[in-house]
Amino acid sequence: MFRIGFGYDAHRLVKDRPLILGGIEIPYSLGLEGHSDADVLVHAIMDALTGALGKGDIGRHFPDTDPAYKGAESLKLLKEVMDWVKAAGLVVNNLDATIVAQRPRLAPFIPAMRERLITALGADHVNIKATTTEGMGFCGREEGIAAYAVVSLTGEKVDA
Ligand code: MG
């Protein structure tokens, strides 16, 4: 059994919010707006997982109209999604993700994000990248931050 899932998310950058990416709080003057902690990277990963499982999207499972998810730590929601992966008899083979942000510089924080995600996903093959858009578009204008994620799931661990 082999499945691939793709996820995308974007959140608006605003004042007076923490900037949380991959479960790590990043010191910055702006943060992401959202009902939960607005961890756009983790949301993209959760959508990739629900996609691979054929279970729709995270908006369906964790609606932003539900007060239960107000201020929710996205890594905890990711653990719930991982329970569905396990229930399906699958494991995460690999994750590849890209964060799109003009600022701040994310490279120094990527190793810590990666560690968090290795633990959450139970996968060794976790790759996190960050890029700017050279000032173009909503990410380039620093109106928001976006993230893309691709995951593969297999019936058993594949060593490579
Ligand atoms: Mg989101």
CSV table of N, CA and C and ligand atoms in Angstrom, one decimal:
chain,number,residue,atom,x,y,z
A,1,MET,N,0.9,-1.2,0.0
A,1,MET,CA,0.0,0.0,0.0
A,1,MET,C,0.9,1.2,0.0
A,2,PHE,N,0.6,2.2,-0.9
A,2,PHE,CA,1.4,3.4,-1.0
A,2,PHE,C,0.4,4.5,-1.3
A,3,ARG,N,0.5,5.6,-0.6
A,3,ARG,CA,-0.4,6.7,-0.8
A,3,ARG,C,0.4,8.0,-0.7
A,4,ILE,N,0.0,9.0,-1.5
A,4,ILE,CA,0.6,10.3,-1.5
A,4,ILE,C,-0.5,11.4,-1.2
A,5,GLY,N,-0.2,12.4,-0.4
A,5,GLY,CA,-1.1,13.4,-0.1
A,5,GLY,C,-0.4,14.8,-0.2
A,6,PHE,N,-1.2,15.8,-0.6
A,6,PHE,CA,-0.7,17.1,-0.8
A,6,PHE,C,-1.5,18.1,0.0
A,7,GLY,N,-0.9,19.1,0.6
A,7,GLY,CA,-1.6,20.1,1.4
A,7,GLY,C,-1.0,21.5,1.2
A,8,TYR,N,-2.0,22.4,1.3
A,8,TYR,CA,-1.6,23.8,1.1
A,8,TYR,C,-2.4,24.6,2.1
A,9,ASP,N,-1.7,25.7,2.7
A,9,ASP,CA,-2.5,26.6,3.6
A,9,ASP,C,-1.8,27.9,3.6
A,10,ALA,N,-2.6,29.0,3.9
A,10,ALA,CA,-2.0,30.3,4.0
A,10,ALA,C,-2.7,31.0,5.1
A,11,HIS,N,-2.0,31.8,5.9
A,11,HIS,CA,-2.6,32.6,7.0
A,11,HIS,C,-2.1,34.1,6.9
A,12,ARG,N,-2.9,35.0,7.3
A,12,ARG,CA,-2.6,36.4,7.3
A,12,ARG,C,-1.6,36.8,8.4
A,13,LEU,N,-0.6,37.6,8.1
A,13,LEU,CA,0.3,38.2,9.1
A,13,LEU,C,-0.4,39.4,9.8
A,14,VAL,N,-0.4,39.4,11.1
A,14,VAL,CA,-1.0,40.5,11.9
A,14,VAL,C,-0.2,40.8,13.1
A,15,LYS,N,-0.5,42.0,13.7
A,15,LYS,CA,0.2,42.4,14.9
A,15,LYS,C,-0.4,41.6,16.1
A,16,ASP,N,0.3,41.6,17.2
A,16,ASP,CA,-0.2,41.0,18.5
A,16,ASP,C,-0.6,39.6,18.4
A,17,ARG,N,0.1,38.8,17.5
A,17,ARG,CA,-0.1,37.4,17.5
A,17,ARG,C,1.3,36.7,17.5
A,18,PRO,N,1.5,35.5,18.2
A,18,PRO,CA,2.8,34.9,18.1
A,18,PRO,C,2.9,34.2,16.7
A,19,LEU,N,4.1,34.1,16.2
A,19,LEU,CA,4.4,33.4,15.0
A,19,LEU,C,4.9,32.0,15.3
A,20,ILE,N,4.0,31.0,15.0
A,20,ILE,CA,4.3,29.6,15.3
A,20,ILE,C,4.3,28.9,14.0
A,21,LEU,N,5.5,28.2,13.8
A,21,LEU,CA,5.7,27.5,12.5
A,21,LEU,C,6.3,26.1,12.9
A,22,GLY,N,5.7,25.0,12.5
A,22,GLY,CA,6.2,23.7,12.8
A,22,GLY,C,6.3,23.5,14.3
A,23,GLY,N,5.4,24.1,15.1
A,23,GLY,CA,5.4,23.9,16.5
A,23,GLY,C,6.4,24.8,17.3
A,24,ILE,N,7.1,25.6,16.6
A,24,ILE,CA,8.2,26.5,17.2
A,24,ILE,C,7.7,27.9,17.1
A,25,GLU,N,7.9,28.6,18.3
A,25,GLU,CA,7.5,30.0,18.3
A,25,GLU,C,8.8,30.8,17.9
A,26,ILE,N,8.6,31.6,16.8
A,26,ILE,CA,9.7,32.3,16.2
A,26,ILE,C,9.5,33.8,16.6
A,27,PRO,N,10.6,34.4,17.1
A,27,PRO,CA,10.5,35.8,17.5
A,27,PRO,C,10.4,36.7,16.3
A,28,TYR,N,9.3,37.5,16.3
A,28,TYR,CA,9.1,38.4,15.1
A,28,TYR,C,8.0,39.4,15.5
A,29,SER,N,8.0,40.5,14.9
A,29,SER,CA,7.0,41.6,15.2
A,29,SER,C,5.6,41.3,14.8
A,30,LEU,N,5.4,40.3,13.9
A,30,LEU,CA,4.1,39.9,13.5
A,30,LEU,C,3.9,38.4,13.7
A,31,GLY,N,2.6,38.0,13.7
A,31,GLY,CA,2.3,36.6,13.9
A,31,GLY,C,1.1,36.3,12.9
A,32,LEU,N,0.7,35.0,12.9
A,32,LEU,CA,-0.3,34.6,12.0
A,32,LEU,C,-1.7,34.6,12.7
A,33,GLU,N,-2.7,35.1,11.9
A,33,GLU,CA,-4.0,35.2,12.4
A,33,GLU,C,-4.7,33.9,12.2
A,34,GLY,N,-5.6,33.5,13.1
A,34,GLY,CA,-6.3,32.3,13.0
A,34,GLY,C,-7.0,31.9,14.2
A,35,HIS,N,-8.0,30.9,14.0
A,35,HIS,CA,-8.8,30.5,15.2
A,35,HIS,C,-7.9,29.6,16.1
A,36,SER,N,-7.1,28.8,15.6
A,36,SER,CA,-6.1,28.0,16.4
A,36,SER,C,-4.9,28.8,16.5
A,37,ASP,N,-3.7,28.1,16.8
A,37,ASP,CA,-2.5,28.9,16.9
A,37,ASP,C,-2.0,29.3,15.5
A,38,ALA,N,-2.7,28.9,14.4
A,38,ALA,CA,-2.5,29.4,13.0
A,38,ALA,C,-1.1,28.9,12.5
A,39,ASP,N,-0.7,27.7,13.0
A,39,ASP,CA,0.6,27.1,12.5
A,39,ASP,C,0.4,26.6,11.1
A,40,VAL,N,0.7,27.5,10.1
A,40,VAL,CA,0.4,27.2,8.7
A,40,VAL,C,1.1,26.0,8.2
A,41,LEU,N,2.3,25.8,8.7
A,41,LEU,CA,3.1,24.6,8.2
A,41,LEU,C,2.4,23.3,8.7
A,42,VAL,N,2.0,23.3,9.9
A,42,VAL,CA,1.4,22.1,10.5
A,42,VAL,C,0.0,21.8,9.8
A,43,HIS,N,-0.7,22.9,9.5
A,43,HIS,CA,-2.0,22.8,8.8
A,43,HIS,C,-1.8,22.2,7.4
A,44,ALA,N,-0.8,22.6,6.7
A,44,ALA,CA,-0.5,22.1,5.4
A,44,ALA,C,-0.2,20.6,5.5
A,45,ILE,N,0.5,20.2,6.5
A,45,ILE,CA,0.9,18.8,6.7
A,45,ILE,C,-0.3,18.0,7.1
A,46,MET,N,-1.2,18.5,7.9
A,46,MET,CA,-2.4,17.8,8.3
A,46,MET,C,-3.3,17.6,7.1
A,47,ASP,N,-3.4,18.6,6.2
A,47,ASP,CA,-4.2,18.5,5.0
A,47,ASP,C,-3.6,17.4,4.0
A,48,ALA,N,-2.2,17.4,4.0
A,48,ALA,CA,-1.6,16.3,3.2
A,48,ALA,C,-1.9,14.9,3.7
A,49,LEU,N,-1.9,14.8,5.0
A,49,LEU,CA,-2.3,13.5,5.6
A,49,LEU,C,-3.7,13.1,5.4
A,50,THR,N,-4.6,14.1,5.6
A,50,THR,CA,-6.1,13.7,5.4
A,50,THR,C,-6.3,13.5,3.9
A,51,GLY,N,-5.5,14.1,3.0
A,51,GLY,CA,-5.6,13.9,1.6
A,51,GLY,C,-5.2,12.5,1.3
A,52,ALA,N,-4.0,12.0,1.8
A,52,ALA,CA,-3.5,10.7,1.5
A,52,ALA,C,-4.5,9.6,2.1
A,53,LEU,N,-5.2,10.0,3.2
A,53,LEU,CA,-6.2,9.0,3.8
A,53,LEU,C,-7.5,9.1,3.1
A,54,GLY,N,-7.7,10.0,2.2
A,54,GLY,CA,-9.0,10.2,1.5
A,54,GLY,C,-10.1,10.7,2.5
A,55,LYS,N,-9.7,11.5,3.5
A,55,LYS,CA,-10.6,12.0,4.5
A,55,LYS,C,-10.8,13.5,4.4
A,56,GLY,N,-10.9,14.0,3.2
A,56,GLY,CA,-11.2,15.4,3.0
A,56,GLY,C,-10.2,16.4,3.5
A,57,ASP,N,-10.6,17.4,4.2
A,57,ASP,CA,-9.6,18.4,4.6
A,57,ASP,C,-9.8,18.7,6.1
A,58,ILE,N,-8.8,19.4,6.7
A,58,ILE,CA,-8.9,19.7,8.1
A,58,ILE,C,-10.0,20.6,8.5
A,59,GLY,N,-10.4,21.5,7.6
A,59,GLY,CA,-11.5,22.4,7.9
A,59,GLY,C,-12.8,21.6,8.3
A,60,ARG,N,-12.9,20.4,7.7
A,60,ARG,CA,-14.1,19.5,7.9
A,60,ARG,C,-14.0,18.9,9.3
A,61,HIS,N,-12.8,18.5,9.7
A,61,HIS,CA,-12.6,17.8,11.0
A,61,HIS,C,-12.4,18.7,12.2
A,62,PHE,N,-11.8,19.9,11.9
A,62,PHE,CA,-11.5,20.8,13.0
A,62,PHE,C,-12.0,22.2,12.6
A,63,PRO,N,-13.4,22.3,12.5
A,63,PRO,CA,-14.0,23.6,12.0
A,63,PRO,C,-13.6,24.8,12.8
A,64,ASP,N,-13.3,26.0,12.2
A,64,ASP,CA,-13.0,27.2,12.9
A,64,ASP,C,-14.2,27.8,13.6
A,65,THR,N,-15.4,27.2,13.4
A,65,THR,CA,-16.5,27.7,14.1
A,65,THR,C,-16.7,27.0,15.5
A,66,ASP,N,-15.9,26.0,15.7
A,66,ASP,CA,-16.0,25.2,16.9
A,66,ASP,C,-15.1,25.8,18.0
A,67,PRO,N,-15.7,26.2,19.1
A,67,PRO,CA,-14.9,26.9,20.2
A,67,PRO,C,-13.8,25.9,20.8
A,68,ALA,N,-14.0,24.6,20.6
A,68,ALA,CA,-13.0,23.6,21.1
A,68,ALA,C,-11.7,23.8,20.5
A,69,TYR,N,-11.6,24.4,19.3
A,69,TYR,CA,-10.3,24.6,18.6
A,69,TYR,C,-9.8,26.0,18.7
A,70,LYS,N,-10.4,26.9,19.5
A,70,LYS,CA,-10.0,28.2,19.7
A,70,LYS,C,-8.6,28.2,20.4
A,71,GLY,N,-7.6,28.8,19.8
A,71,GLY,CA,-6.3,28.8,20.4
A,71,GLY,C,-5.6,27.4,20.4
A,72,ALA,N,-6.2,26.4,19.7
A,72,ALA,CA,-5.6,25.1,19.7
A,72,ALA,C,-4.2,25.0,19.2
A,73,GLU,N,-3.4,24.1,19.9
A,73,GLU,CA,-2.1,23.9,19.5
A,73,GLU,C,-2.1,22.9,18.3
A,74,SER,N,-1.7,23.4,17.1
A,74,SER,CA,-1.8,22.6,15.9
A,74,SER,C,-1.1,21.3,16.0
A,75,LEU,N,0.0,21.2,16.7
A,75,LEU,CA,0.8,20.0,16.8
A,75,LEU,C,-0.1,18.9,17.5
A,76,LYS,N,-1.0,19.3,18.5
A,76,LYS,CA,-1.9,18.4,19.1
A,76,LYS,C,-2.9,17.9,18.1
A,77,LEU,N,-3.4,18.7,17.3
A,77,LEU,CA,-4.4,18.3,16.3
A,77,LEU,C,-3.7,17.4,15.3
A,78,LEU,N,-2.4,17.6,15.0
A,78,LEU,CA,-1.7,16.7,14.1
A,78,LEU,C,-1.6,15.3,14.7
A,79,LYS,N,-1.4,15.3,16.0
A,79,LYS,CA,-1.4,14.0,16.7
A,79,LYS,C,-2.7,13.2,16.5
A,80,GLU,N,-3.8,14.0,16.5
A,80,GLU,CA,-5.1,13.3,16.2
A,80,GLU,C,-5.2,12.7,14.8
A,81,VAL,N,-4.7,13.5,13.9
A,81,VAL,CA,-4.6,13.0,12.5
A,81,VAL,C,-3.7,11.8,12.4
A,82,MET,N,-2.6,11.8,13.1
A,82,MET,CA,-1.7,10.6,13.1
A,82,MET,C,-2.4,9.4,13.7
A,83,ASP,N,-3.4,9.6,14.6
A,83,ASP,CA,-4.1,8.4,15.1
A,83,ASP,C,-4.9,7.8,13.9
A,84,TRP,N,-5.4,8.6,13.0
A,84,TRP,CA,-6.2,8.0,11.8
A,84,TRP,C,-5.2,7.3,10.9
A,85,VAL,N,-4.0,7.8,10.8
A,85,VAL,CA,-3.0,7.2,9.9
A,85,VAL,C,-2.7,5.8,10.5
A,86,LYS,N,-2.5,5.7,11.8
A,86,LYS,CA,-2.3,4.4,12.4
A,86,LYS,C,-3.5,3.5,12.3
A,87,ALA,N,-4.7,4.0,12.5
A,87,ALA,CA,-5.9,3.2,12.4
A,87,ALA,C,-6.1,2.6,11.0
A,88,ALA,N,-5.5,3.3,10.0
A,88,ALA,CA,-5.6,2.8,8.6
A,88,ALA,C,-4.5,1.8,8.4
A,89,GLY,N,-3.7,1.5,9.4
A,89,GLY,CA,-2.6,0.5,9.2
A,89,GLY,C,-1.4,1.1,8.4
A,90,LEU,N,-1.3,2.4,8.4
A,90,LEU,CA,-0.2,3.1,7.6
A,90,LEU,C,0.8,3.8,8.5
A,91,VAL,N,1.9,4.1,7.9
A,91,VAL,CA,2.9,4.9,8.6
A,91,VAL,C,3.4,6.0,7.6
A,92,VAL,N,3.9,7.1,8.1
A,92,VAL,CA,4.4,8.1,7.3
A,92,VAL,C,5.8,7.7,6.8
A,93,ASN,N,5.9,7.6,5.5
A,93,ASN,CA,7.2,7.2,4.9
A,93,ASN,C,8.1,8.5,4.8
A,94,ASN,N,7.6,9.6,4.2
A,94,ASN,CA,8.3,10.8,4.2
A,94,ASN,C,7.4,12.0,4.1
A,95,LEU,N,8.0,13.1,4.5
A,95,LEU,CA,7.3,14.4,4.4
A,95,LEU,C,8.3,15.4,3.7
A,96,ASP,N,7.8,16.2,2.8
A,96,ASP,CA,8.6,17.3,2.2
A,96,ASP,C,7.7,18.5,2.2
A,97,ALA,N,8.2,19.6,2.8
A,97,ALA,CA,7.3,20.8,2.9
A,97,ALA,C,8.1,22.0,2.6
A,98,THR,N,7.4,23.1,2.2
A,98,THR,CA,8.0,24.4,1.9
A,98,THR,C,7.2,25.5,2.5
A,99,ILE,N,7.8,26.3,3.3
A,99,ILE,CA,7.2,27.5,3.8
A,99,ILE,C,7.5,28.7,2.9
A,100,VAL,N,6.5,29.5,2.6
A,100,VAL,CA,6.8,30.6,1.7
A,100,VAL,C,6.6,31.9,2.6
A,101,ALA,N,7.7,32.6,2.9
A,101,ALA,CA,7.6,33.8,3.7
A,101,ALA,C,8.7,34.7,3.3
A,102,GLN,N,8.4,36.0,3.1
A,102,GLN,CA,9.4,37.0,2.8
A,102,GLN,C,10.3,37.3,3.9
A,103,ARG,N,9.7,37.4,5.1
A,103,ARG,CA,10.4,37.6,6.4
A,103,ARG,C,9.6,36.9,7.5
A,104,PRO,N,10.2,36.6,8.6
A,104,PRO,CA,11.6,36.6,9.0
A,104,PRO,C,12.4,35.5,8.3
A,105,ARG,N,13.7,35.5,8.5
A,105,ARG,CA,14.6,34.5,7.9
A,105,ARG,C,14.3,33.2,8.8
A,106,LEU,N,13.9,32.1,8.1
A,106,LEU,CA,13.5,30.9,8.9
A,106,LEU,C,14.5,29.9,9.0
A,107,ALA,N,15.6,30.0,8.2
A,107,ALA,CA,16.6,28.9,8.2
A,107,ALA,C,17.1,28.5,9.6
A,108,PRO,N,17.3,29.5,10.5
A,108,PRO,CA,17.9,29.1,11.9
A,108,PRO,C,16.9,28.2,12.7
A,109,PHE,N,15.6,28.3,12.3
A,109,PHE,CA,14.6,27.6,13.1
A,109,PHE,C,14.2,26.2,12.5
A,110,ILE,N,14.6,26.0,11.3
A,110,ILE,CA,14.2,24.7,10.6
A,110,ILE,C,14.6,23.5,11.3
A,111,PRO,N,15.8,23.4,11.9
A,111,PRO,CA,16.2,22.1,12.6
A,111,PRO,C,15.3,21.8,13.7
A,112,ALA,N,14.9,22.8,14.5
A,112,ALA,CA,14.0,22.6,15.6
A,112,ALA,C,12.6,22.2,15.1
A,113,MET,N,12.1,22.8,14.1
A,113,MET,CA,10.8,22.4,13.5
A,113,MET,C,10.9,21.0,13.0
A,114,ARG,N,12.0,20.6,12.4
A,114,ARG,CA,12.1,19.3,11.9
A,114,ARG,C,12.1,18.2,13.0
A,115,GLU,N,12.8,18.5,14.1
A,115,GLU,CA,12.8,17.6,15.3
A,115,GLU,C,11.3,17.4,15.8
A,116,ARG,N,10.6,18.5,15.9
A,116,ARG,CA,9.2,18.4,16.4
A,116,ARG,C,8.4,17.5,15.4
A,117,LEU,N,8.6,17.7,14.1
A,117,LEU,CA,7.8,16.9,13.2
A,117,LEU,C,8.2,15.5,13.0
A,118,ILE,N,9.5,15.2,13.2
A,118,ILE,CA,9.9,13.8,13.2
A,118,ILE,C,9.2,13.1,14.4
A,119,THR,N,9.2,13.7,15.5
A,119,THR,CA,8.5,13.1,16.7
A,119,THR,C,7.0,12.9,16.4
A,120,ALA,N,6.3,14.0,15.9
A,120,ALA,CA,4.9,14.0,15.7
A,120,ALA,C,4.5,12.9,14.6
A,121,LEU,N,5.3,12.8,13.6
A,121,LEU,CA,4.9,11.9,12.5
A,121,LEU,C,5.5,10.5,12.6
A,122,GLY,N,6.5,10.4,13.6
A,122,GLY,CA,7.1,9.1,13.7
A,122,GLY,C,7.9,8.7,12.5
A,123,ALA,N,8.4,9.7,11.7
A,123,ALA,CA,9.1,9.4,10.5
A,123,ALA,C,10.5,10.0,10.5
A,124,ASP,N,11.4,9.3,9.9
A,124,ASP,CA,12.8,9.9,9.9
A,124,ASP,C,13.0,10.8,8.7
A,125,HIS,N,12.3,10.5,7.7
A,125,HIS,CA,12.5,11.3,6.4
A,125,HIS,C,11.6,12.5,6.4
A,126,VAL,N,12.1,13.6,7.0
A,126,VAL,CA,11.3,14.8,7.1
A,126,VAL,C,12.2,15.9,6.6
A,127,ASN,N,11.7,16.6,5.6
A,127,ASN,CA,12.4,17.7,5.0
A,127,ASN,C,11.6,19.0,5.0
A,128,ILE,N,12.2,20.0,5.6
A,128,ILE,CA,11.4,21.3,5.7
A,128,ILE,C,12.3,22.3,5.0
A,129,LYS,N,11.7,23.1,4.1
A,129,LYS,CA,12.4,24.1,3.3
A,129,LYS,C,11.7,25.5,3.5
A,130,ALA,N,12.4,26.5,3.3
A,130,ALA,CA,11.7,27.9,3.3
A,130,ALA,C,12.2,28.7,2.1
A,131,THR,N,11.3,29.4,1.5
A,131,THR,CA,11.7,30.3,0.4
A,131,THR,C,11.0,31.6,0.6
A,132,THR,N,11.5,32.7,-0.1
A,132,THR,CA,10.8,33.9,-0.2
A,132,THR,C,10.2,33.9,-1.6
A,133,THR,N,9.5,34.9,-2.0
A,133,THR,CA,9.0,35.0,-3.4
A,133,THR,C,9.6,36.2,-4.1
A,134,GLU,N,10.8,36.7,-3.5
A,134,GLU,CA,11.5,37.8,-4.1
A,134,GLU,C,10.5,39.0,-4.2
A,135,GLY,N,9.7,39.2,-3.1
A,135,GLY,CA,8.9,40.4,-3.0
A,135,GLY,C,7.6,40.3,-3.8
A,136,MET,N,7.3,39.2,-4.5
A,136,MET,CA,6.1,39.1,-5.3
A,136,MET,C,5.0,38.5,-4.6
A,137,GLY,N,3.8,38.9,-4.9
A,137,GLY,CA,2.5,38.3,-4.4
A,137,GLY,C,2.3,38.6,-2.9
A,138,PHE,N,1.3,37.9,-2.3
A,138,PHE,CA,0.9,38.3,-0.9
A,138,PHE,C,2.0,37.9,0.1
A,139,CYS,N,2.7,36.8,-0.2
A,139,CYS,CA,3.8,36.5,0.7
A,139,CYS,C,4.9,37.5,0.6
A,140,GLY,N,5.2,37.9,-0.6
A,140,GLY,CA,6.3,38.9,-0.9
A,140,GLY,C,6.0,40.2,-0.2
A,141,ARG,N,4.7,40.6,-0.2
A,141,ARG,CA,4.3,41.9,0.4
A,141,ARG,C,4.1,41.7,1.9
A,142,GLU,N,4.4,40.5,2.4
A,142,GLU,CA,4.3,40.2,3.9
A,142,GLU,C,2.9,40.4,4.4
A,143,GLU,N,1.9,40.1,3.6
A,143,GLU,CA,0.5,40.1,4.0
A,143,GLU,C,0.2,38.7,4.7
A,144,GLY,N,1.0,37.7,4.3
A,144,GLY,CA,0.8,36.4,4.9
A,144,GLY,C,1.9,35.5,4.7
A,145,ILE,N,1.8,34.3,5.2
A,145,ILE,CA,2.7,33.2,5.0
A,145,ILE,C,1.9,32.0,4.5
A,146,ALA,N,2.5,31.2,3.6
A,146,ALA,CA,1.9,30.1,3.0
A,146,ALA,C,2.8,28.9,3.3
A,147,ALA,N,2.2,27.7,3.1
A,147,ALA,CA,3.0,26.4,3.2
A,147,ALA,C,2.4,25.4,2.4
A,148,TYR,N,3.3,24.6,1.8
A,148,TYR,CA,3.0,23.4,0.9
A,148,TYR,C,3.6,22.2,1.6
A,149,ALA,N,2.8,21.1,1.5
A,149,ALA,CA,3.4,19.8,2.1
A,149,ALA,C,3.0,18.6,1.2
A,150,VAL,N,3.9,17.7,1.0
A,150,VAL,CA,3.6,16.4,0.4
A,150,VAL,C,4.0,15.3,1.3
A,151,VAL,N,3.2,14.4,1.5
A,151,VAL,CA,3.5,13.2,2.4
A,151,VAL,C,3.3,11.9,1.6
A,152,SER,N,4.1,10.9,1.9
A,152,SER,CA,3.8,9.6,1.4
A,152,SER,C,3.6,8.7,2.6
A,153,LEU,N,2.6,7.8,2.5
A,153,LEU,CA,2.3,6.8,3.5
A,153,LEU,C,2.5,5.4,2.9
A,154,THR,N,3.0,4.5,3.8
A,154,THR,CA,3.1,3.2,3.3
A,154,THR,C,2.5,2.2,4.4
A,155,GLY,N,2.3,1.0,4.0
A,155,GLY,CA,1.8,0.0,4.8
A,155,GLY,C,2.8,-0.5,5.9
A,156,GLU,N,4.0,-0.3,5.6
A,156,GLU,CA,5.0,-0.6,6.6
A,156,GLU,C,6.3,0.3,6.4
A,157,LYS,N,7.1,0.4,7.4
A,157,LYS,CA,8.3,1.3,7.3
A,157,LYS,C,9.2,0.8,6.1
A,158,VAL,N,9.6,1.8,5.3
A,158,VAL,CA,10.5,1.4,4.2
A,158,VAL,C,11.9,2.1,4.6
A,159,ASP,N,12.9,1.3,4.7
A,159,ASP,CA,14.2,1.9,5.0
A,159,ASP,C,14.9,2.2,3.7
A,160,ALA,N,15.5,3.4,3.7
A,160,ALA,CA,16.2,3.9,2.5
A,160,ALA,C,17.5,4.5,2.9
B,1,MG,MG,-5.0,27.0,8.4
